[in-house]
GROMACS .gro file of C-alpha atoms in nm:
model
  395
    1UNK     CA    1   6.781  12.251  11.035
    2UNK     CA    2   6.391  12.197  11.110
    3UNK     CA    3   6.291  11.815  10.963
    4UNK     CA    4   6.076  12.004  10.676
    5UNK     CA    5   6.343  12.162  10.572
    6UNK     CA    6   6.593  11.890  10.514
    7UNK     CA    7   6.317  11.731  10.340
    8UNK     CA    8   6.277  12.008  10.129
    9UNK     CA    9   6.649  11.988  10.024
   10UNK     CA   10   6.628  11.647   9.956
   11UNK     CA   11   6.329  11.678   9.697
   12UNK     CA   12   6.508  11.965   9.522
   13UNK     CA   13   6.875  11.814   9.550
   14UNK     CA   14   6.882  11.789   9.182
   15UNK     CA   15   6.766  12.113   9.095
   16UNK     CA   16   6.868  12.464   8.969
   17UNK     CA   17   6.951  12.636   9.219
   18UNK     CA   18   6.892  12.958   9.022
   19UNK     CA   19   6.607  12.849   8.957
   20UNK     CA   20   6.505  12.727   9.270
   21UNK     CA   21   6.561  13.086   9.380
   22UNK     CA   22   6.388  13.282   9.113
   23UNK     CA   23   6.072  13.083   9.238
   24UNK     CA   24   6.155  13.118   9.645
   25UNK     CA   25   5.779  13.250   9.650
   26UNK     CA   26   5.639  12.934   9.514
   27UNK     CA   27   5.724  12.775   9.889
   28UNK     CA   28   5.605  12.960  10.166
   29UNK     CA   29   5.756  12.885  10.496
   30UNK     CA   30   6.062  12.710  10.347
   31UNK     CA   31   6.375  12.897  10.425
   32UNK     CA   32   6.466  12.883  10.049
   33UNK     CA   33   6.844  13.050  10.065
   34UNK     CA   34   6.951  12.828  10.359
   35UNK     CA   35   6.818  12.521  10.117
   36UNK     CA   36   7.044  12.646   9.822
   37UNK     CA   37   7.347  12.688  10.055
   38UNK     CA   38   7.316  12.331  10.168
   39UNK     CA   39   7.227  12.184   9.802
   40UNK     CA   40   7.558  12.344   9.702
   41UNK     CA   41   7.764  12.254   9.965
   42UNK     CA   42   7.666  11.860   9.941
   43UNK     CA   43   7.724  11.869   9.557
   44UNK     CA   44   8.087  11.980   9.671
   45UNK     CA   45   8.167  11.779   9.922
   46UNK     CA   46   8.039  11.499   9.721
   47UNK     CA   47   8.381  11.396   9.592
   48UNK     CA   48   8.585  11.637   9.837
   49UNK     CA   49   8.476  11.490  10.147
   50UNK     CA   50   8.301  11.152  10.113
   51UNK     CA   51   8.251  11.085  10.469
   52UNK     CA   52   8.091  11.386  10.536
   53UNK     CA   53   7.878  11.336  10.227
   54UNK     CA   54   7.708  10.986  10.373
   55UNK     CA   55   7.589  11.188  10.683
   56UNK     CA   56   7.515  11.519  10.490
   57UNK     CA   57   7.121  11.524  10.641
   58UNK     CA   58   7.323  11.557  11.028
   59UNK     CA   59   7.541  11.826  10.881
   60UNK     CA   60   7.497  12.240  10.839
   61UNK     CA   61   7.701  12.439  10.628
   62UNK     CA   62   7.674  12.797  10.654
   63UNK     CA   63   7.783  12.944  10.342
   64UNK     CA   64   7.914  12.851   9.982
   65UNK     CA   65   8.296  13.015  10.059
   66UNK     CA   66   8.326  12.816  10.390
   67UNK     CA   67   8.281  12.482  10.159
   68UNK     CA   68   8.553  12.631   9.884
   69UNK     CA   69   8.804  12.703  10.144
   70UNK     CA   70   8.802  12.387  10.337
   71UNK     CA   71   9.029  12.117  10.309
   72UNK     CA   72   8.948  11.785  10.111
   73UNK     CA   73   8.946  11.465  10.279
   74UNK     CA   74   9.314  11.329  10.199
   75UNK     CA   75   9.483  11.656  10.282
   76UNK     CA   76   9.300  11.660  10.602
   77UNK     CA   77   9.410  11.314  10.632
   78UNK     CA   78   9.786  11.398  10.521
   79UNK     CA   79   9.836  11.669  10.761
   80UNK     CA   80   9.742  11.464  11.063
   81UNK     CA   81  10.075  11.274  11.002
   82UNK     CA   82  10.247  11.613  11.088
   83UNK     CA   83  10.125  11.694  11.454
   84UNK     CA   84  10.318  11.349  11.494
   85UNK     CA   85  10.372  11.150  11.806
   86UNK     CA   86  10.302  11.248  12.198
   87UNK     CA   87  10.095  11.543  12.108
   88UNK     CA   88   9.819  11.591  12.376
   89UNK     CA   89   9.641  11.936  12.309
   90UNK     CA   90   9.611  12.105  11.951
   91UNK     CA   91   9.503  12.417  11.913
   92UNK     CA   92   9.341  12.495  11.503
   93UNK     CA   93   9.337  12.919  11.524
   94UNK     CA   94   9.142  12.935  11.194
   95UNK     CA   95   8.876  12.650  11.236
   96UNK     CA   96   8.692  12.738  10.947
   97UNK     CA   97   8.430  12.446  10.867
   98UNK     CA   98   8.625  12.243  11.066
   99UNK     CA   99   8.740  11.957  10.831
  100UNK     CA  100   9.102  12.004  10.932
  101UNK     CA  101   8.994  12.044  11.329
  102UNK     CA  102   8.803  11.696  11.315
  103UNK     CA  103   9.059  11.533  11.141
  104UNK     CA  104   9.311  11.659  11.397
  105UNK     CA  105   9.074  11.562  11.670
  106UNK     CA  106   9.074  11.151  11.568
  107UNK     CA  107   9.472  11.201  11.638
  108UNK     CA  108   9.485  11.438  11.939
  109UNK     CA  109   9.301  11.383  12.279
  110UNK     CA  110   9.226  11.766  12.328
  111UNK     CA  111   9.189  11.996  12.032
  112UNK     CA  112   9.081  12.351  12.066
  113UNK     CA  113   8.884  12.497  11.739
  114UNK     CA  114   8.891  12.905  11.687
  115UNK     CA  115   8.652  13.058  11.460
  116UNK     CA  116   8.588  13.398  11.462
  117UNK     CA  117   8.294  13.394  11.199
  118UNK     CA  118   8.002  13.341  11.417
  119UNK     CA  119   7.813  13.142  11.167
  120UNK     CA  120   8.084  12.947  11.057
  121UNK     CA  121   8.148  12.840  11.397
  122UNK     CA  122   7.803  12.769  11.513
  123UNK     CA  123   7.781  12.565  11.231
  124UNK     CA  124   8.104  12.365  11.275
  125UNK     CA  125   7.988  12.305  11.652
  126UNK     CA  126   7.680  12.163  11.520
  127UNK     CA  127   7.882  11.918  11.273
  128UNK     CA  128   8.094  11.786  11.536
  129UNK     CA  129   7.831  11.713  11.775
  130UNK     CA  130   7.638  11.543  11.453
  131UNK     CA  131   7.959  11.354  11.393
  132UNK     CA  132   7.973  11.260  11.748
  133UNK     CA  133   8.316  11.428  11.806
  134UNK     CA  134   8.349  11.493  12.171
  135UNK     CA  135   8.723  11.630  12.242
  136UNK     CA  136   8.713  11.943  12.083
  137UNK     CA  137   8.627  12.291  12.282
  138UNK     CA  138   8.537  12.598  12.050
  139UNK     CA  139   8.626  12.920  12.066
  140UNK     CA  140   8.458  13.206  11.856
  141UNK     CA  141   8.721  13.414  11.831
  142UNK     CA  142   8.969  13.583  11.600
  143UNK     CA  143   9.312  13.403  11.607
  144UNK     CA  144   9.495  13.694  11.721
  145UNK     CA  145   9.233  13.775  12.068
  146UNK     CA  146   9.258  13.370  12.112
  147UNK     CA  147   9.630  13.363  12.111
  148UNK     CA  148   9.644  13.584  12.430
  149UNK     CA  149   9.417  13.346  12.670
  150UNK     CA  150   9.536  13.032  12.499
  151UNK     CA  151   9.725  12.794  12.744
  152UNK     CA  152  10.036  12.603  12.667
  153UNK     CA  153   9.967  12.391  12.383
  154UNK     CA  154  10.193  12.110  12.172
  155UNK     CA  155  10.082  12.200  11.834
  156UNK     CA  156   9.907  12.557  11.676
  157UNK     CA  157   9.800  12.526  11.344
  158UNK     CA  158   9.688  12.811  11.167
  159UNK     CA  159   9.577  12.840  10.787
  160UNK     CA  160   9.561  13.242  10.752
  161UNK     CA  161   9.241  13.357  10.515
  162UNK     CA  162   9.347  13.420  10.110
  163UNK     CA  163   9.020  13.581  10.054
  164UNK     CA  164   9.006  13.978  10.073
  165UNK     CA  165   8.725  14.230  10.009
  166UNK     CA  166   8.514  14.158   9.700
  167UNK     CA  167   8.598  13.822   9.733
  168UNK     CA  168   8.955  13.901   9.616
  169UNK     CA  169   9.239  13.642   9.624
  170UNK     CA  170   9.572  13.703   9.862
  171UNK     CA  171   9.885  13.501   9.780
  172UNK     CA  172  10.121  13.736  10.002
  173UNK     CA  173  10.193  13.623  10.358
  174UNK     CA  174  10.155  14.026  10.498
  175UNK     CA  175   9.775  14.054  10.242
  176UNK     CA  176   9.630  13.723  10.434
  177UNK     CA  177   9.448  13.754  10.760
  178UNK     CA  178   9.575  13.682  11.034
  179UNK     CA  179   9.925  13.794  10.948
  180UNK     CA  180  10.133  13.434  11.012
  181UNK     CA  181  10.451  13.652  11.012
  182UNK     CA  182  10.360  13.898  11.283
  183UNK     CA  183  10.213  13.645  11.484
  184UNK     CA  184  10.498  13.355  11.415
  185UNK     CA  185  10.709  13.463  11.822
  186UNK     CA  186  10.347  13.438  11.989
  187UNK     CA  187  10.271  13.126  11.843
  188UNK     CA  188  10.596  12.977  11.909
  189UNK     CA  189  10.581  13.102  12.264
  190UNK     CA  190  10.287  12.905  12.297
  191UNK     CA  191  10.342  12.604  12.098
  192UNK     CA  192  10.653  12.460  12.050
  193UNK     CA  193  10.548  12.343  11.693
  194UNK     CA  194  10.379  12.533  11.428
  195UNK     CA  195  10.173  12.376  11.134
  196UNK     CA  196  10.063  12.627  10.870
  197UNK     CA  197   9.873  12.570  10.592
  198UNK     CA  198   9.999  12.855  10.290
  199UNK     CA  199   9.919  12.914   9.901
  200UNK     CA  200  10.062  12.693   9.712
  201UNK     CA  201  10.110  13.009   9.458
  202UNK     CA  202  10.367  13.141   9.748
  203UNK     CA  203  10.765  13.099   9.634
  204UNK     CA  204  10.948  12.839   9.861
  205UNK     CA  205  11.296  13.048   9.939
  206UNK     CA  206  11.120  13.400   9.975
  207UNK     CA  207  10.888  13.228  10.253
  208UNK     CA  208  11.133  13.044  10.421
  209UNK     CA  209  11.321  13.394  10.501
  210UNK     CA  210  11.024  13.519  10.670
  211UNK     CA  211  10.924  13.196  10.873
  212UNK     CA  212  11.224  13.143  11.052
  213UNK     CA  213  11.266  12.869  11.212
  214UNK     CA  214  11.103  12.612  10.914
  215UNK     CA  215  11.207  12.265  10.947
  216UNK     CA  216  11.006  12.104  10.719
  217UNK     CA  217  10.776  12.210  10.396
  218UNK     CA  218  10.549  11.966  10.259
  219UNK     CA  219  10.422  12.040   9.916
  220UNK     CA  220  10.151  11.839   9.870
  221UNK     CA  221   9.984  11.784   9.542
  222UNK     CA  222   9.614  11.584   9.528
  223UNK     CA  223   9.592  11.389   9.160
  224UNK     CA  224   9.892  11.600   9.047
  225UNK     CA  225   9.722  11.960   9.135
  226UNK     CA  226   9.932  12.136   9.373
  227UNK     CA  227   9.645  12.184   9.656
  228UNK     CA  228   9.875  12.293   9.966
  229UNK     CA  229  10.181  12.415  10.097
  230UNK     CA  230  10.230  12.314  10.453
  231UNK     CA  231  10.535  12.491  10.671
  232UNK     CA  232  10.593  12.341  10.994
  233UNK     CA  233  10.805  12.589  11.221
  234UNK     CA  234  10.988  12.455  11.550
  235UNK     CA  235  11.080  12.661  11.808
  236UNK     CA  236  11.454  12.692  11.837
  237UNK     CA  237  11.466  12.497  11.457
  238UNK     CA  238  11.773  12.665  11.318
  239UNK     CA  239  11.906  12.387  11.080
  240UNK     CA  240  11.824  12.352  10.680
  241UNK     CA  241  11.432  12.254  10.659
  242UNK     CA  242  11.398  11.909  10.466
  243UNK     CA  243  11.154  11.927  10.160
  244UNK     CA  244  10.833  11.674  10.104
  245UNK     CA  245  10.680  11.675   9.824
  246UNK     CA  246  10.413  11.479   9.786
  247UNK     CA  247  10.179  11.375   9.544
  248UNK     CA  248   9.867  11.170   9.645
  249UNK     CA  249   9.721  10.965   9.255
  250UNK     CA  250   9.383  10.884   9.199
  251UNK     CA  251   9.455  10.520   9.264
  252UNK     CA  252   9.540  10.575   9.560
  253UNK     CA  253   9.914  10.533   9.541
  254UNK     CA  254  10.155  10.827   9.709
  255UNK     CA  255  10.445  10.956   9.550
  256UNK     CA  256  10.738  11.051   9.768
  257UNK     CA  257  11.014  11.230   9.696
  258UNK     CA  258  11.263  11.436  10.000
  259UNK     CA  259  11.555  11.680   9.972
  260UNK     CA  260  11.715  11.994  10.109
  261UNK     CA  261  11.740  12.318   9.944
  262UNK     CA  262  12.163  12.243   9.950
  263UNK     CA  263  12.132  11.901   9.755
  264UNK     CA  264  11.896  12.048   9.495
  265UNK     CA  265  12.190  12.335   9.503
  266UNK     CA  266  12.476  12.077   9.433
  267UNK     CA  267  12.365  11.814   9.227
  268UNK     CA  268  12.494  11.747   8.863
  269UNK     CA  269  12.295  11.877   8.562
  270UNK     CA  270  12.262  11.583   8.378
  271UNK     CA  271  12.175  11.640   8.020
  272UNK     CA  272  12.082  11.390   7.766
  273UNK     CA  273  12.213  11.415   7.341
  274UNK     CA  274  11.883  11.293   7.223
  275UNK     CA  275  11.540  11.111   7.349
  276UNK     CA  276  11.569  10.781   7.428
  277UNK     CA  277  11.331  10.509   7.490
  278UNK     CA  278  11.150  10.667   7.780
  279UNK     CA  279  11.058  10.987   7.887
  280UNK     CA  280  10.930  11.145   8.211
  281UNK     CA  281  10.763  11.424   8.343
  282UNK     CA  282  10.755  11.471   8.733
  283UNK     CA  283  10.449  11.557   8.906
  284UNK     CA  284  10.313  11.891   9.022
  285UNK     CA  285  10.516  11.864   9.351
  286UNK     CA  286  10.853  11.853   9.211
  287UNK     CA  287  10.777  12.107   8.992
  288UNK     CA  288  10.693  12.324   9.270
  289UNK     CA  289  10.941  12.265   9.498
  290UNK     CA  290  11.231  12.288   9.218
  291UNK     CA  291  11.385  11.981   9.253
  292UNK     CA  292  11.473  11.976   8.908
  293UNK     CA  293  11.819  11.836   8.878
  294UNK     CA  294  11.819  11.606   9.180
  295UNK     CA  295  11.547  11.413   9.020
  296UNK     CA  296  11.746  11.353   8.762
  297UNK     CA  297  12.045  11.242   8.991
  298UNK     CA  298  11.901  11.028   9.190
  299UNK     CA  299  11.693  10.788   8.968
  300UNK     CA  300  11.978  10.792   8.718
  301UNK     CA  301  11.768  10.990   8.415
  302UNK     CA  302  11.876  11.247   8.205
  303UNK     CA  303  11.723  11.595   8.152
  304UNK     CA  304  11.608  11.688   7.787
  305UNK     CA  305  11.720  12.065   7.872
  306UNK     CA  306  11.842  12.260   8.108
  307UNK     CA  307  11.516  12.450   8.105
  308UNK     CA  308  11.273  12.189   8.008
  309UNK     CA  309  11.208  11.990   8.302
  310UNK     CA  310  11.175  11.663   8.096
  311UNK     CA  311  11.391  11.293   8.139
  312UNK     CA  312  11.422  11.047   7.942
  313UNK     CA  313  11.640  10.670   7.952
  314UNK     CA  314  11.716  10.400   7.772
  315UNK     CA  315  11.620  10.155   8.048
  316UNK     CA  316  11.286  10.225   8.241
  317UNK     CA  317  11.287  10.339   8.580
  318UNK     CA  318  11.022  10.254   8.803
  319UNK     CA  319  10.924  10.471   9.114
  320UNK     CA  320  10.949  10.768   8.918
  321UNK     CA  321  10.756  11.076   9.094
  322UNK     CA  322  10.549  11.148   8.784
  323UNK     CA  323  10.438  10.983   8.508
  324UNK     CA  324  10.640  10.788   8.312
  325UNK     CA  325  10.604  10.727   7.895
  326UNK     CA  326  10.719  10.481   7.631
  327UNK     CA  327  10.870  10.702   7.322
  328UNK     CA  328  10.725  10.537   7.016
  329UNK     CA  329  10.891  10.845   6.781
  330UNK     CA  330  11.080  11.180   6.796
  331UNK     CA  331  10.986  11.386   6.547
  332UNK     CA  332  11.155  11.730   6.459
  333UNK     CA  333  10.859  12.013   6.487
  334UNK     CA  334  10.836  12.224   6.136
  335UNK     CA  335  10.592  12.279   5.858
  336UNK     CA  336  10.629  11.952   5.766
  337UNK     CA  337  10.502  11.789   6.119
  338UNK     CA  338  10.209  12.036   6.087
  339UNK     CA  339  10.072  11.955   5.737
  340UNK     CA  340  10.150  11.526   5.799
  341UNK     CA  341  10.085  11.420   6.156
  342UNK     CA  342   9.701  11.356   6.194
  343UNK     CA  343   9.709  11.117   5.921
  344UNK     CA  344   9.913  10.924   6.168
  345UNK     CA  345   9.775  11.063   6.519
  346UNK     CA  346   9.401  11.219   6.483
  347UNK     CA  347   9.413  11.235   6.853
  348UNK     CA  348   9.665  11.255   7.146
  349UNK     CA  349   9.707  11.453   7.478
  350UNK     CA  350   9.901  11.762   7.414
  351UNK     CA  351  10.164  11.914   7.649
  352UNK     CA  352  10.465  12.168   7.592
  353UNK     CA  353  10.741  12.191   7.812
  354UNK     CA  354  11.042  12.511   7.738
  355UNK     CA  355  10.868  12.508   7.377
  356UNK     CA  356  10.787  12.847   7.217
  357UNK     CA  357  10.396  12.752   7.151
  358UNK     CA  358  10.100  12.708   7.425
  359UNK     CA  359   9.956  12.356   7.443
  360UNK     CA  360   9.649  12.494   7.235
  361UNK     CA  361   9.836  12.709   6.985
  362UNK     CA  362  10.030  12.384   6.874
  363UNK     CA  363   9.669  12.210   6.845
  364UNK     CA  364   9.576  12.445   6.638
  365UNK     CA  365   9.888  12.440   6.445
  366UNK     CA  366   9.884  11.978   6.377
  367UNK     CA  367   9.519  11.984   6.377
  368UNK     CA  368   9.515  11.695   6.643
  369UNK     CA  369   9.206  11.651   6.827
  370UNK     CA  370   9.209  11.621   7.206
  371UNK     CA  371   9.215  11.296   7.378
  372UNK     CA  372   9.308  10.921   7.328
  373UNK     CA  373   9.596  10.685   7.438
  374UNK     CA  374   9.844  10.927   7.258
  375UNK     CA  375  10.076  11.164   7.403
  376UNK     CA  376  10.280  11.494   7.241
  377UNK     CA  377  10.556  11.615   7.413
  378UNK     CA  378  10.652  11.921   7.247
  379UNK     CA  379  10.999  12.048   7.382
  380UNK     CA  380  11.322  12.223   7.346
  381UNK     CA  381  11.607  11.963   7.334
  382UNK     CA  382  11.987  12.064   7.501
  383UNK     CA  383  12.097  12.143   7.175
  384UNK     CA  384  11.832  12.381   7.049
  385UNK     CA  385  11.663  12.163   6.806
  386UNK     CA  386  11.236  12.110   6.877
  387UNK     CA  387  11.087  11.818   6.864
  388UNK     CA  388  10.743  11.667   6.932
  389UNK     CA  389  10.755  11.371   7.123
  390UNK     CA  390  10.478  11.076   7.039
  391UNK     CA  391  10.487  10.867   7.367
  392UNK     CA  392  10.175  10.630   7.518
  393UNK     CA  393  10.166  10.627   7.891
  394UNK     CA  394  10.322  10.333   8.102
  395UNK     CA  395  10.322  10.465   8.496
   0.00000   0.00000   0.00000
């Protein structure tokens, strides 16, 4: 980007960028949609990728969707933990801006980025040079053409496109581009580990049947938003695949919590008789991954319902994978609750969990406004009664 140009985009970095279009005219010369593109992309990396952010004047980005679909700095930073130890060459088939490539490269001495978007990977060979990133060779390719020339390799990663035409999003492995399932025996014959990066909308058990050879699935959730779902696929694998779910806080802290399919399968259903003097509610990973009794078995809780996917004790339990609540009162949900309860809470955080009303329907029903140090739990207990469940936040 020409020196006039970047300060061009630093004069307008606060403006509409509608409106900055609408009067293109107004600035001869200037290259006014390239300025918009990289206006955008620094207000969205401004949070998602900090690092890049403090050198954004050395960076290009080449187009609003390559900045959506990239990864954000602590995923990038997660899933170098799972090339682990002794790896020498990496090979990322679907570079895209390259967040996950450059992250891989700080780990590996020899990483090979494919792009097959020429844009996209002119720009991304720009940034690395900018960020003085020197082991990485690129290849503007498709994943598919690359895979035939590639040499042998330790790790391929591969994070297959969710975006079809008209901007249309793919959940199924065979809709997304390239097709990991058709493609899983030549990857494996060239690497003999497999990272990929999936949609977290995909179901666990119907992926695992068609990526044989899955030893390990890391669900990873960023400030309790499940962001990724990462299958790593060994060649030869053939045992159970251990489960990670993982859920990175905004302060910084990680929550772990590990299982197989067969322990989630076997444990206990632990149910409580009432609410006691905690409750619990696990965080997006755990949800996702299904681990719903083990939880529960493990940190000695009980489950509110079958169904509900709440715990409570009578004792707290730290190093919960969620967030954990003080119960200040129970109270059975009726007309009663309705007409009475904001003269005692005018404002709490709503939630419903197995409960026959949305979140907003039952706001509309107690008249409680939104926000505060209060929490409503409104749930299904094992016996059938409903209750709402005043609680104020602990962990």
């Amino acid at each position: 980007i020409p020196d006039a140009l970047r300060q061009f985009i630093r004069e307008h970095a606060d403006d509409d960028v509608r409106s900055l279009l609408l009067a293109a005219a107004r600035y001869p010369g200037v290259d006014v949609p390239l300025a918009v593109i990289q206006i955008e992309a620094h207000r969205r990396i401004r949070e998602k990728l900090p690092a890049w952010y403090a050198v954004r004047d050395r960076l290009l980005f080449p187009s609003r969707m390559a900045v959506e679909q990239c990864s954000s700095e602590p995923a990038a930073r997660y899933k170098q933990r799972l090339v682990g130890d002794g790896a020498r060459c990496l090979c990322d088939l679907t570079g895209g801006l390259g967040v996950d490539t450059a992250h891989f490269a700080a780990r590996v001495p020899q990483v090979i980025y494919v792009e097959r978007d020429r844009p996209t990977f002119e720009a991304a060979v720009h940034n690395f040079a900018s960020l003085g990133i020197g082991n990485i060779e690129g290849v503007n390719s498709s994943a598919a053409e690359a895979l035939e020339g590639l040499p042998t390799v330790d790790v391929c990663y591969i994070d297959p496109s969710r975006r079809g035409a008209g901007d249309r999003r793919l959940f199924a492995l065979s809709d997304c581009e390239p097709d990991l399932e058709r493609l899983l025996p030549t990857l494996l014959s060239k690497a003999p580990k497999v990272i990929a990066k999936l949609s977290p909308m995909l179901d666990l058990q119907h992926t695992l049947i068609r990526l044989p050879g899955t030893s390990d699935i890391h669900v990873l959730s960023i400030r309790n938003e499940c962001k990724e779902l990462l299958f790593v696929v060994r060649r030869g694998h053939t045992a159970a695949p251990r489960i990670h779910c993982v859920n990175l806080t905004a302060g910084g802290r990680e929550q772990t919590f590990c299982f197989t399919p067969d322990e989630e399968r076997t444990a206990p259903l632990r149910l409580a008789s009432s609410v006691a003097s905690y409750l619990y509610e696990p965080n997006a990973a755990i949800l996702k991954a299904g681990a719903f009794r083990l939880v529960a078995a493990r940190m000695g809780i009980d489950k509110l319902h079958a169904d509900s996917h709440l715990y409570t004790s009578s004792v707290e339990v730290t190093g919960f994978p969620g967030r954990c609540f003080r119960v200040d009162e129970v109270m059975p949900f009726g007309r009663a609750l309705c007409r009475t309860i904001v003269r005692t809470v005018p404002r709490a955080n709503i939630a419903v969990r197995n409960f026959p009303l949305s979140a907003d329907a039952l706001r509309g029903r107690l008249k409680v406004a939104d926000g505060g140090d209060a929490y409503l739990f409104a749930t299904t207990l094992s016996d059938g009664r409903r209750v709402v469940v005043r609680c104020v936040r602990i962990g």
